[in-house]
Coordinates of N, CA and C in Angstrom, one line a residue:
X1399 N 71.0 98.5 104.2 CA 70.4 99.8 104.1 C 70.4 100.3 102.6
X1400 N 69.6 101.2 102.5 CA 69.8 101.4 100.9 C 70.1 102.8 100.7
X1401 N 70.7 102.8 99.8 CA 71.4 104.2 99.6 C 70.2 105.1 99.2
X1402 N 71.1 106.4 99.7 CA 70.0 107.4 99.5 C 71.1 108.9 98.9
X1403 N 71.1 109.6 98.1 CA 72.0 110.5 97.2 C 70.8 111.5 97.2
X1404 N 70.9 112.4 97.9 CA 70.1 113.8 97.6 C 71.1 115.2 97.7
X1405 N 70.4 115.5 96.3 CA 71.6 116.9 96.1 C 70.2 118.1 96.0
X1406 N 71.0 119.0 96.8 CA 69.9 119.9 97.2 C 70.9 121.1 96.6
X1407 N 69.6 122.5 96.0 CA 70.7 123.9 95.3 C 70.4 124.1 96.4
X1408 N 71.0 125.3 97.3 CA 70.5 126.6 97.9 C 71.4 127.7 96.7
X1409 N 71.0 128.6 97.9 CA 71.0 130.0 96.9 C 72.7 130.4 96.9
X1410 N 73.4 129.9 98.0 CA 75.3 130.0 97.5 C 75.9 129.0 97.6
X1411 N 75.1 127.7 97.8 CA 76.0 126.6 97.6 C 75.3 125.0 97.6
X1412 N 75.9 124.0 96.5 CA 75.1 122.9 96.5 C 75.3 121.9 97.4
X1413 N 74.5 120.9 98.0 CA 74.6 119.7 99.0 C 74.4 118.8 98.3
X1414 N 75.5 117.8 98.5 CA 75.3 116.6 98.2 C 75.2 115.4 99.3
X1415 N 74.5 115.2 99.5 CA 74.4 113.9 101.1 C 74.5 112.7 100.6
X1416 N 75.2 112.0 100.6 CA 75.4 110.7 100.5 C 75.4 109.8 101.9
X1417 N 74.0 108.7 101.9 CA 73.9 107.6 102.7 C 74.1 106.3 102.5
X1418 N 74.9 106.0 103.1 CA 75.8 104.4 103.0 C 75.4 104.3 101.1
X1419 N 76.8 104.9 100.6 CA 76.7 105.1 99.1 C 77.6 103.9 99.3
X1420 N 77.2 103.1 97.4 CA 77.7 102.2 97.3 C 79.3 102.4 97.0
X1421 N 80.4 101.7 95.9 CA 81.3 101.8 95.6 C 81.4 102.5 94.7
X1422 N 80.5 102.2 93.7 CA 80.5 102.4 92.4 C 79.7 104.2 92.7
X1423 N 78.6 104.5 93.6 CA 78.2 105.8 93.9 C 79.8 106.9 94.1
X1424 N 80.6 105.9 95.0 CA 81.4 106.7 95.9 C 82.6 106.9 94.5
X1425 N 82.8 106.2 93.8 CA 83.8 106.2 92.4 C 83.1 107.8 91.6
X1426 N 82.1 107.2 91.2 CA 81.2 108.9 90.6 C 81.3 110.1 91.5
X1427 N 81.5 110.2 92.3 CA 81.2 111.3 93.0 C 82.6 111.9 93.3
X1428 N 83.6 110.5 93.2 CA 84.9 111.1 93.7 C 85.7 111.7 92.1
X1429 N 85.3 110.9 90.7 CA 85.6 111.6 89.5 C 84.9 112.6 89.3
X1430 N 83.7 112.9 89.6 CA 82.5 113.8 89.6 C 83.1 115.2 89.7
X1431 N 83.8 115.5 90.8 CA 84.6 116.0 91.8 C 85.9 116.3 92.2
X1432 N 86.3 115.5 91.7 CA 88.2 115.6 91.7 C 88.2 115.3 93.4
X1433 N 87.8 114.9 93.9 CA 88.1 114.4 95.6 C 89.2 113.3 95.3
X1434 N 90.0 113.4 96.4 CA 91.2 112.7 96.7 C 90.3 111.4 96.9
X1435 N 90.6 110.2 96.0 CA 90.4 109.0 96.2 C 90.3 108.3 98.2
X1436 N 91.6 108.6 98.6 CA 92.1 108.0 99.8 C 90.9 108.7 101.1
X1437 N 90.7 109.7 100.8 CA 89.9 110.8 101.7 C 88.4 110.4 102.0
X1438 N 87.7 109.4 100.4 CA 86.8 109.4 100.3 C 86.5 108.0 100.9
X1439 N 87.7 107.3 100.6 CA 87.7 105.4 101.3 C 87.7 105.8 103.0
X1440 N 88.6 106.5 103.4 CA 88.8 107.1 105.1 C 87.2 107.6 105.2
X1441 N 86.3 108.3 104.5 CA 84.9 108.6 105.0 C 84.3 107.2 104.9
X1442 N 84.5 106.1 104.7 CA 83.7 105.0 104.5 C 84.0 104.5 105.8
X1443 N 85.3 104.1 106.5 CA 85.9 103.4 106.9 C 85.3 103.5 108.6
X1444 N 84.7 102.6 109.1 CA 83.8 102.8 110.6 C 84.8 103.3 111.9
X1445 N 85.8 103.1 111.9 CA 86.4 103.3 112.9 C 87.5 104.9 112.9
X1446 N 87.0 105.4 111.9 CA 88.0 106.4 112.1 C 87.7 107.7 113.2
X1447 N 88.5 108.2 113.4 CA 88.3 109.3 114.2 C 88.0 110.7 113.5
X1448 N 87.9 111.6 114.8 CA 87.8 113.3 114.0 C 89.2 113.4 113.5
X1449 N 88.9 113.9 112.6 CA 90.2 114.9 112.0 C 89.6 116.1 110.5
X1450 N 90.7 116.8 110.5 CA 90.0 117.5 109.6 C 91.6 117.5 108.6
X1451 N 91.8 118.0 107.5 CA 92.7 118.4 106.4 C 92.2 119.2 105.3
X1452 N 93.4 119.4 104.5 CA 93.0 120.6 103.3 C 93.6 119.9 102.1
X1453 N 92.8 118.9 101.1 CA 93.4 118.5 99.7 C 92.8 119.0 98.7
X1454 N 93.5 119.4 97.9 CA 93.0 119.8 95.8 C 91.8 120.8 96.3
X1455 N 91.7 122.1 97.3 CA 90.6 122.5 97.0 C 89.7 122.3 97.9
X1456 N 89.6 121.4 98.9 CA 88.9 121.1 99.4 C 88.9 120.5 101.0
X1457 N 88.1 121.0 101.9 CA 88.8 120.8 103.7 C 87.6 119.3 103.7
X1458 N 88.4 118.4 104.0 CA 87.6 117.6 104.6 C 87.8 117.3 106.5
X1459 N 86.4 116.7 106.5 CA 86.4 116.8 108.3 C 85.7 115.6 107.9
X1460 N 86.1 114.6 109.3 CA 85.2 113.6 109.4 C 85.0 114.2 111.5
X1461 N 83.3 113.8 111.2 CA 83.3 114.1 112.9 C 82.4 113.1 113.1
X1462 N 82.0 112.9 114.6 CA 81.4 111.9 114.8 C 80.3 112.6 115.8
X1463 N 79.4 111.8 115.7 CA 78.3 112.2 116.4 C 77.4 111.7 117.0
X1464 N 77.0 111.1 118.7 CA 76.9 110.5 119.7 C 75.5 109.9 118.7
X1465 N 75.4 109.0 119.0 CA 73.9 107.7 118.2 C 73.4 107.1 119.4
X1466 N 74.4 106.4 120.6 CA 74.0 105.6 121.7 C 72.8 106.1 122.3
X1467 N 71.9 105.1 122.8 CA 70.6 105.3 123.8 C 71.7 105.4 125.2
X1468 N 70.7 106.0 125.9 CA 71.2 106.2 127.6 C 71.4 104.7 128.3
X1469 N 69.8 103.7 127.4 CA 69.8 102.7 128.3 C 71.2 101.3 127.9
X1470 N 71.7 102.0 126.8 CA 72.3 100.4 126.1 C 73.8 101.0 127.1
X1471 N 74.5 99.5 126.7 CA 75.6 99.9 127.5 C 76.8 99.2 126.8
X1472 N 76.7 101.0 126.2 CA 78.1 100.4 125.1 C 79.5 101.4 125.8
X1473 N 80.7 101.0 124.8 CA 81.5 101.7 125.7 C 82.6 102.0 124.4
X1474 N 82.9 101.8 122.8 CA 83.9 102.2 122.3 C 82.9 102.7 121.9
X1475 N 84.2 103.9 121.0 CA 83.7 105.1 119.9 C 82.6 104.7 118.7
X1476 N 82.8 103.4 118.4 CA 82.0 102.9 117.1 C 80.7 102.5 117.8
X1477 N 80.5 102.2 119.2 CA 79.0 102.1 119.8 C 78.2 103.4 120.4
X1478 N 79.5 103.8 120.7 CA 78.5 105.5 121.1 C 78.2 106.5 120.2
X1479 N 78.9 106.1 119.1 CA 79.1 107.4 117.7 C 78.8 106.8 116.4
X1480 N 78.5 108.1 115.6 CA 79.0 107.4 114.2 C 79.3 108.0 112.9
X1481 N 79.9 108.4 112.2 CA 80.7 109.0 111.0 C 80.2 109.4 110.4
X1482 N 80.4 110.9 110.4 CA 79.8 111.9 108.9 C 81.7 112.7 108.3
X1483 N 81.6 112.6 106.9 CA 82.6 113.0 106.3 C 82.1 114.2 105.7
X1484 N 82.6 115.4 105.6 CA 82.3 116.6 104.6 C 83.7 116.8 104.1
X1485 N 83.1 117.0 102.6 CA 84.1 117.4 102.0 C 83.3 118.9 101.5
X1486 N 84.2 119.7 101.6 CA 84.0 121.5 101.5 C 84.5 122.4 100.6
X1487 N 84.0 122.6 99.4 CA 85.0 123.8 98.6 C 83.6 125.1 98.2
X1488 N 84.0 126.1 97.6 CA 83.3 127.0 97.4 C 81.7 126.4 96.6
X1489 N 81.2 126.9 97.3 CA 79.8 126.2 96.4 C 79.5 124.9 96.7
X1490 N 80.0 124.0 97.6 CA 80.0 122.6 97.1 C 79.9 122.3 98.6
X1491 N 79.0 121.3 99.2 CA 79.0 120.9 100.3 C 78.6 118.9 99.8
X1492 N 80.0 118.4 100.5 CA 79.2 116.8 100.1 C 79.7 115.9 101.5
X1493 N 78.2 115.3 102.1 CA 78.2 114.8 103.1 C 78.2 113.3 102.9
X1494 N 78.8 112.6 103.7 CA 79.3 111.1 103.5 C 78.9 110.2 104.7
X1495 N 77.6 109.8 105.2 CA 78.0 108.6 106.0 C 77.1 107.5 105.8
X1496 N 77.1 106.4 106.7 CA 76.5 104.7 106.7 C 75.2 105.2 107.4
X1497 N 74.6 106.0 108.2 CA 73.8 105.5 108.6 C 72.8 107.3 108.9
X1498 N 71.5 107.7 108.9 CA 71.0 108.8 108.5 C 71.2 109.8 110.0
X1499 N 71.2 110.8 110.1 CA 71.3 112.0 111.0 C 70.4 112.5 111.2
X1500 N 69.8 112.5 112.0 CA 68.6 113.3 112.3 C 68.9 115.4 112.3
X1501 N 70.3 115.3 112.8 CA 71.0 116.9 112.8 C 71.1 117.6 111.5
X1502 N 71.2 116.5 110.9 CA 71.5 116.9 109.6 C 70.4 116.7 108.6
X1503 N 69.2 116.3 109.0 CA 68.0 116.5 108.4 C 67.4 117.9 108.7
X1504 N 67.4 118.1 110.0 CA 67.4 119.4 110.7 C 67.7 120.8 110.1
X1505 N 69.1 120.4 109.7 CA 69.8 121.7 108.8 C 69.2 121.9 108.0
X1506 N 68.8 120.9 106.7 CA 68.6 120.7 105.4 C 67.1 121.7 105.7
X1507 N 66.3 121.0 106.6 CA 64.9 122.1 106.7 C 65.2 123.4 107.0
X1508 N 65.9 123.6 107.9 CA 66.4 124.5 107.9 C 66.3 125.7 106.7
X1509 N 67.7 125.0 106.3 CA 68.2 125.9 105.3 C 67.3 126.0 104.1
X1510 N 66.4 124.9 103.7 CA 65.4 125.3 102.9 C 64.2 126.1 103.5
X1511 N 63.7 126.6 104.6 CA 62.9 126.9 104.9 C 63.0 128.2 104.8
X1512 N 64.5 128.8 105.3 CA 65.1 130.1 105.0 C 65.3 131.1 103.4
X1513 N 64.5 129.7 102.9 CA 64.8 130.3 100.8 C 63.5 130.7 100.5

């Protein structure tokens, strides 16, 4: 898959969306940023679960979000779902996952549509 990095202004806070970023993306973004190194390898990592925390500033959530077709017949969390990380501080929204969101394209129109 090839990466894809789109940083969008709105009018009170910036987006940064990162899709299956490389290492070297995910190193920039985390000195870019001051993000806890460990937080940003845990948004890479396929099997993790929801959780949310609060480090240096910043609430990170990883949540997951149902991908499976009705007809396939899968049955763990990594075939029915799949990993978006936000990391959150004033002004700053940066999204993290492997593979694209259709929900989260959604928003993005959204929220530009509303400017």
């Amino acid at each position: 898959m090839t990466t894809s990095i789109k940083e969008t202004k709105f009018d009170s806070f910036d987006w940064i969306d990162l899709v299956s970023p490389t290492n070297e993306e995910l190193q920039e973004i985390t000195a870019q940023h001051k993000l806890n190194y460990f937080l940003v390898s845990d948004s890479m990592e396929p099997g993790h679960l929801p959780k949310i925390e609060q480090h240096d500033g910043f609430t990170f959530i990883i949540l997951r979000a149902y991908t499976a077709r009705l007809e396939d017949n899968v049955t763990t969390v990594n075939e029915l779902s799949g990993k978006v990380a936000f990391f959150i501080k004033d002004g700053l929204l940066i999204t993290v996952h492997r593979s694209s969101f259709p929900f989260l394209l959604d928003i993005k129109d959204k929220l530009d549509s509303s400017i």
